[in-house]
Coordinates of C-alpha atoms in Angstrom, one line a residue:
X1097 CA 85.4 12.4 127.4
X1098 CA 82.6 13.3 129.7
X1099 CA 81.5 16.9 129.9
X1100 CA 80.4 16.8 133.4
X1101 CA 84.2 16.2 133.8
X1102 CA 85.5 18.3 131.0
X1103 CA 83.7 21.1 133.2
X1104 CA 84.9 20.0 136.6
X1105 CA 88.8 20.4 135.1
X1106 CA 88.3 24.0 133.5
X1107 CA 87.1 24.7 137.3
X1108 CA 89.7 23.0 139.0
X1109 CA 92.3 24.4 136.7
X1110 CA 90.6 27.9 137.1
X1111 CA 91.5 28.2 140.5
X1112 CA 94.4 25.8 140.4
X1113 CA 92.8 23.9 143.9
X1114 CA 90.6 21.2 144.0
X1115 CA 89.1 22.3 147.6
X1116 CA 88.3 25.6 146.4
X1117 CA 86.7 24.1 143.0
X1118 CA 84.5 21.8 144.9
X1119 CA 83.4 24.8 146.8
X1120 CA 82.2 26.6 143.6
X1121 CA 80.8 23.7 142.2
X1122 CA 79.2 22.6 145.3
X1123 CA 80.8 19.0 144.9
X1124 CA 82.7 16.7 146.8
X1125 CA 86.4 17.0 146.4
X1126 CA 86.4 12.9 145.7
X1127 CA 83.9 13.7 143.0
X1128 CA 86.3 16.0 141.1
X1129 CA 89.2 14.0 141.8
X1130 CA 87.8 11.3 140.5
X1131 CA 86.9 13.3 137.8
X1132 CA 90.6 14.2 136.8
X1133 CA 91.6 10.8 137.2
X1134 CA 89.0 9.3 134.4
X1135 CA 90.4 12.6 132.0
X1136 CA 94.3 11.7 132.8
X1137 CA 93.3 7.3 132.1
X1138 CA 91.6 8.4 128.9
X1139 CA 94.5 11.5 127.6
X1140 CA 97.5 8.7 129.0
X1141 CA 99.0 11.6 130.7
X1142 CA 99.3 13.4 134.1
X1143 CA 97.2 16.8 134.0
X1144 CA 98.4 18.5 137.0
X1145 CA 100.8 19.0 139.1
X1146 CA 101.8 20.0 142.8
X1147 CA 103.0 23.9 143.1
X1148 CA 103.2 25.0 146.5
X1149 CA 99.7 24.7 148.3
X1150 CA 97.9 24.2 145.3
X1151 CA 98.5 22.6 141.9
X1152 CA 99.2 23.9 138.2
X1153 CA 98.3 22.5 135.2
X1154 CA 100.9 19.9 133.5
X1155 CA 101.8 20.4 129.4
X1156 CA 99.5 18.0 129.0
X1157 CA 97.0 19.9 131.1
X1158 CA 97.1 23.1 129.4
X1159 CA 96.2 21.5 126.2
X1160 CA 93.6 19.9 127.1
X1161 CA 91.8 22.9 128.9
X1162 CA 92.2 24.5 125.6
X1163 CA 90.0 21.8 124.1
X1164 CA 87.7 21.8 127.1
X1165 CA 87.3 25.4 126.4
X1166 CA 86.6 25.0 122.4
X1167 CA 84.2 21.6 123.2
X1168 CA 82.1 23.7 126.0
X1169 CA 81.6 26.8 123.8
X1170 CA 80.5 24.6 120.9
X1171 CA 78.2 22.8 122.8
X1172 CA 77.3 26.0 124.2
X1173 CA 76.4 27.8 121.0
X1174 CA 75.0 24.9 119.3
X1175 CA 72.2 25.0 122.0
X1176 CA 71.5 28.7 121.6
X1177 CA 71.5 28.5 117.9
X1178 CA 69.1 25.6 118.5
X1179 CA 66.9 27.4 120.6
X1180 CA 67.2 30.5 118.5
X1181 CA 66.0 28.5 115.2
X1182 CA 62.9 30.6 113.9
X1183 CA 63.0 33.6 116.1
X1184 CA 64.5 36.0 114.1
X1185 CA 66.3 38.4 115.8
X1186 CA 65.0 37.3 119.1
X1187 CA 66.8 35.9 122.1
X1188 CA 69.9 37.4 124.2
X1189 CA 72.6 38.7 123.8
X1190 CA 75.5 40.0 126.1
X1191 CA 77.5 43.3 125.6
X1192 CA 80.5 44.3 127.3
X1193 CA 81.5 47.7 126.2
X1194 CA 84.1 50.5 127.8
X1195 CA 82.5 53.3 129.4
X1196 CA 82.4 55.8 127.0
X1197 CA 80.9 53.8 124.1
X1198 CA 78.4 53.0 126.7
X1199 CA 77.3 56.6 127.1
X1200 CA 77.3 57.6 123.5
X1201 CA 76.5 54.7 121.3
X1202 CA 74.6 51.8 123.3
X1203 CA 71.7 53.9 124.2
X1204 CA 71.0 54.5 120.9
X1205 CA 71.8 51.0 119.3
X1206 CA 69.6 49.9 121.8
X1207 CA 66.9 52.0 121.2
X1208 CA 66.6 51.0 117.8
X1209 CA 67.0 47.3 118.3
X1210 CA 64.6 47.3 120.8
X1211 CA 62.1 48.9 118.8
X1212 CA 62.7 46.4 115.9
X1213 CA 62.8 43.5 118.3
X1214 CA 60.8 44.2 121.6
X1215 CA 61.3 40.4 122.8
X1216 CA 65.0 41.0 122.8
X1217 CA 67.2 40.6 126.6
X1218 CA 70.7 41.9 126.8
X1219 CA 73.0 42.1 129.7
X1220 CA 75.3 44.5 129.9
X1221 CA 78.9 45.1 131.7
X1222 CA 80.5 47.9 131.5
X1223 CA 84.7 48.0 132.4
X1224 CA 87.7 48.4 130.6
X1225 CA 88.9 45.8 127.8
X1226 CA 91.5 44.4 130.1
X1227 CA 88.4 43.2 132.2
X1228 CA 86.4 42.5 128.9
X1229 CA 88.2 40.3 126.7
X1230 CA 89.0 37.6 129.0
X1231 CA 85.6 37.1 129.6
X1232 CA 85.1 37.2 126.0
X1233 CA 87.6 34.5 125.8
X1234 CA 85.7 32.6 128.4
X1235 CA 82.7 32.5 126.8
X1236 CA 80.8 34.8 129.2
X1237 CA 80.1 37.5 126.3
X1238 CA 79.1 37.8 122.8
X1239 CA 80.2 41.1 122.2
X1240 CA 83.1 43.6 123.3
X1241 CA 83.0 47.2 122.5
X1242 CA 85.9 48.7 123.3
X1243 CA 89.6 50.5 122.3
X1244 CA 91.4 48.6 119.3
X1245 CA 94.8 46.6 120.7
X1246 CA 97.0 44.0 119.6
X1247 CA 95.0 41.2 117.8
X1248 CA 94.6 37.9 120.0
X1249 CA 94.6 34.8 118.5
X1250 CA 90.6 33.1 118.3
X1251 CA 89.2 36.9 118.3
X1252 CA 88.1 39.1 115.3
X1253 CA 87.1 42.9 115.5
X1254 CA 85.7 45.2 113.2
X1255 CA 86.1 49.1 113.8
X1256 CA 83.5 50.7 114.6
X1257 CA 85.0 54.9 115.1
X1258 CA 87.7 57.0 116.1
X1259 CA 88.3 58.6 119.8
X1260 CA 90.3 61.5 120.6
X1261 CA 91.3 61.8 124.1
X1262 CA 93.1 65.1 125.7
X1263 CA 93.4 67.2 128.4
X1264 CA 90.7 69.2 129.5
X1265 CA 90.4 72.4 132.3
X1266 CA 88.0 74.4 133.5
X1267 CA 87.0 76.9 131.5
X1268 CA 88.6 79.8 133.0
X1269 CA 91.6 78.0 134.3
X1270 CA 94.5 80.2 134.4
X1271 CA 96.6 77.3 131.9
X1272 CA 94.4 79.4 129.1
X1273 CA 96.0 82.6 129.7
X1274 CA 98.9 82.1 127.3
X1275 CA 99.5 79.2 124.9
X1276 CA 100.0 76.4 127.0
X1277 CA 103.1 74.1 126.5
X1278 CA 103.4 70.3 127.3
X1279 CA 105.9 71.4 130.1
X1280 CA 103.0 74.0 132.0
X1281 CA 101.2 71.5 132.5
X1282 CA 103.2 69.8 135.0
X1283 CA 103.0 72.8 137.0
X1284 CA 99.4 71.6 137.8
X1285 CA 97.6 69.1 139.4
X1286 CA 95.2 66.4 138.2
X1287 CA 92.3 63.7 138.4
X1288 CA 93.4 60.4 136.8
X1289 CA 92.4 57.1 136.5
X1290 CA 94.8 54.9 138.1
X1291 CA 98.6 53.3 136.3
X1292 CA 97.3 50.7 134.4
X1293 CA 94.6 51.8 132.7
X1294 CA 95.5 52.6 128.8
X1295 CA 95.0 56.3 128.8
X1296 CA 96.8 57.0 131.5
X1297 CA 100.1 55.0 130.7
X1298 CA 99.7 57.1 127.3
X1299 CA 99.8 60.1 129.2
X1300 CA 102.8 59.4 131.6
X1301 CA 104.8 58.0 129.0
X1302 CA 104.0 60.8 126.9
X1303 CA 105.8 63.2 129.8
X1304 CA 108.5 60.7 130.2
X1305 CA 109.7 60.8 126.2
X1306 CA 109.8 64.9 126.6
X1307 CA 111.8 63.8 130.0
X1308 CA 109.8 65.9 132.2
X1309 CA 108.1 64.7 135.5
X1310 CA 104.8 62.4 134.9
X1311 CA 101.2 64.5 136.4
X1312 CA 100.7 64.8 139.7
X1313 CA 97.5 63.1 140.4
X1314 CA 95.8 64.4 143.5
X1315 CA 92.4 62.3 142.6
X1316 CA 92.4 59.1 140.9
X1317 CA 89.2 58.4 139.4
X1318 CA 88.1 54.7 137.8
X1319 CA 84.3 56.7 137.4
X1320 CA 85.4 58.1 133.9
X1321 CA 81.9 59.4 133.9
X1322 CA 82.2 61.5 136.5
X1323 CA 85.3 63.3 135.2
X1324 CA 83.7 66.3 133.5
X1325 CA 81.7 67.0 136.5
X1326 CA 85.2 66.9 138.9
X1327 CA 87.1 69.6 136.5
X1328 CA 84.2 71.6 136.7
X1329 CA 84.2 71.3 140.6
X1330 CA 87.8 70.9 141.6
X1331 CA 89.7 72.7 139.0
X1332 CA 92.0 69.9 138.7
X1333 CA 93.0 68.6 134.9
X1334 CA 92.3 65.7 133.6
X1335 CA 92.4 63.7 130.3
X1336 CA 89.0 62.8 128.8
X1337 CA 87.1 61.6 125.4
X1338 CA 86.3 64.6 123.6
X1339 CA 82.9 62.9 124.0
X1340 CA 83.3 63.3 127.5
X1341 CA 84.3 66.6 127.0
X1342 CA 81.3 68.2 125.2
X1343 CA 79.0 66.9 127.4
X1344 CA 80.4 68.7 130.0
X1345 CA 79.4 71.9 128.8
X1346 CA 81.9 74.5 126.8
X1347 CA 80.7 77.1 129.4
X1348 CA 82.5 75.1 132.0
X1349 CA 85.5 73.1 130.4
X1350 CA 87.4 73.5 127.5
X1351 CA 90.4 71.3 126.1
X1352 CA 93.9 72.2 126.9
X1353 CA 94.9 71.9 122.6
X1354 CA 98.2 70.3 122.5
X1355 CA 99.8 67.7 119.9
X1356 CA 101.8 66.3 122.4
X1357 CA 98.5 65.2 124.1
X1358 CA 96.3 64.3 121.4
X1359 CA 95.8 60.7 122.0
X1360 CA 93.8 58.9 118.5
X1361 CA 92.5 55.7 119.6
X1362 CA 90.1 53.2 117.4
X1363 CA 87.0 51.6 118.9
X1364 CA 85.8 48.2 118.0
X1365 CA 83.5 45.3 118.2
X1366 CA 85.1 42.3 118.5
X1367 CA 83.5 38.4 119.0
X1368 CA 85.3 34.9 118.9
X1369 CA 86.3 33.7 116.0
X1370 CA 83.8 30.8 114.3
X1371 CA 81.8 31.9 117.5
X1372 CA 78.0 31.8 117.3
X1373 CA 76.6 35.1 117.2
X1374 CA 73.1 35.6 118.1
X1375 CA 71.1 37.3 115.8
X1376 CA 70.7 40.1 118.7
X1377 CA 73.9 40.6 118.7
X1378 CA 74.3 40.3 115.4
X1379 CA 71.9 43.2 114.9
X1380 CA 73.2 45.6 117.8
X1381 CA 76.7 45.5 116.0
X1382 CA 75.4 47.1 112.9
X1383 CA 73.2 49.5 114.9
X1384 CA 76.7 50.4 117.0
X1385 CA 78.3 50.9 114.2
X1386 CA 75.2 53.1 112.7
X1387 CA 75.3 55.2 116.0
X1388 CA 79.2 55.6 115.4
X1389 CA 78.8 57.4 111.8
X1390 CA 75.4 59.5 113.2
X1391 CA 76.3 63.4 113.4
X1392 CA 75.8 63.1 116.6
X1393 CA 78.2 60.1 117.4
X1394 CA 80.3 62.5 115.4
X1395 CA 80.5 65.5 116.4
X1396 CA 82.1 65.1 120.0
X1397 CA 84.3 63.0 118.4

């Protein structure tokens, strides 16, 4: 089977429309239906099918994309291993890493890979694992930093450190005047990220077990950097990294200390399976998990 076509498919199959693929591509739409036609002569199968507007991959189809997907990231990292032959750790590498282990590891891990390796690129994005690991699993990163889930078939982590996240106030917030119970806190109002995101359904279904109403969120906030800085201002709670936390001065905010809302969570690395690592990459992972065991990694954890 061609590449070239093997390509064109994932595309097509992608955005489930051939129109749309050519578009992306910048082909003709005869060109990749042509394409589909040589794959379907040479599987002996049909590999889509109409749905509606558009068209959905076949049984056939799906298993096929899956071996488009292993063939292109082979050929993939053969050439960057190729190219990568006798450089040491050299080359690129690219991170995607949750917010707060880009504020308090990367910047360190980078620091010192960069002063062992000054030729060294990286690209970095940083957004939440449900953004990261499907690009992971497309082969647009090397790397995911990030909270530890479920494991997913083809991926393999390795922990790096434990999180705490909990609800912080403003210092003088009038929640510390007595000892504060799960149920005073509804009482108050909050700045959240937005349903969906893993802290927050923790929280919410934290309040819905103890059957009391869920926080009223009167800001919701996908800038988890900025959250220590909007307690401080707005006197509104939230529920932050203790990372997040210190760096937000003890003069200013202080954690709200409650069981109930002591949320442990596990951060990782995690790469494909059998992938090809580049030795960047390869080197920033033991650096990130270095950073994660300094005294300063751990004390605002």
């Amino acid at each position: 089977m061609d590449l070239r076509d093997l390509r064109y498919f994932e595309t097509i199959a992608e955005l489930q429309h051939v129109g749309k693929a050519a578009e992306r591509l910048h082909r003709t739409q005869p060109a990749l239906t042509g394409a589909v036609r040589r794959l379907e002569q040479q599987a002996g199968a049909p590999l889509f099918e109409r749905s509606g507007r558009g068209i959905r991959l076949t049984d056939a189809g799906r298993v096929l994309l899956r071996w488009a997907q292993r063939l292109r990231f082979d050929v993939e990292d053969a050439r960057r291993e190729i190219a990568e032959i006798g450089r040491g750790v050299a080359g690129h590498a690219r991170i995607g890493i949750v917010p707060t282990a880009a504020q308090y590891l990367l910047p360190q891990a980078v620091r010192q890979l960069l002063q062992e390796a000054p030729e060294v690129t990286l690209s970095t994005t940083v957004a939440l694992v449900d953004v990261l690991l499907p690009m992971l699993g497309r082969g647009e990163l090397d790397l995911v930093v990030g909270t530890e889930g479920r494991a997913q078939p083809g991926l393999q982590s390795h922990r790096l450190s434990e999180d705490s996240i909990v609800v912080a106030a403003h210092a003088r917030h009038e929640i510390f005047q007595g000892k504060p119970t799960l149920k005073d806190l509804t009482r108050y109002r909050w700045v959240l990220q937005a349903p969906g995101a893993p802290t927050r359904d923790w929280l919410d279904h934290t309040f819905d077990r103890k059957r009391l109403p869920r926080p009223v969120v009167q800001v919701e906030s996908s800038m988890l950097v900025t959250l220590p800085a909007m307690i401080a201002e707005t006197g509104l709670l939230s529920f932050i990294s203790r990372h997040h936390l210190a760096a937000g001065s003890p003069q200013r905010l202080r954690e709200v200390v409650l069981k109930e809302t002591t949320m442990r969570r596990r951060l990782v690395v995690t790469h494909r399976s059998h992938a090809y690592v580049p030795p960047a990459a390869r080197r920033l992972m033991e650096l990130l998990a270095a950073a994660a065991a300094s005294p300063v990694a751990e004390g605002g954890a």
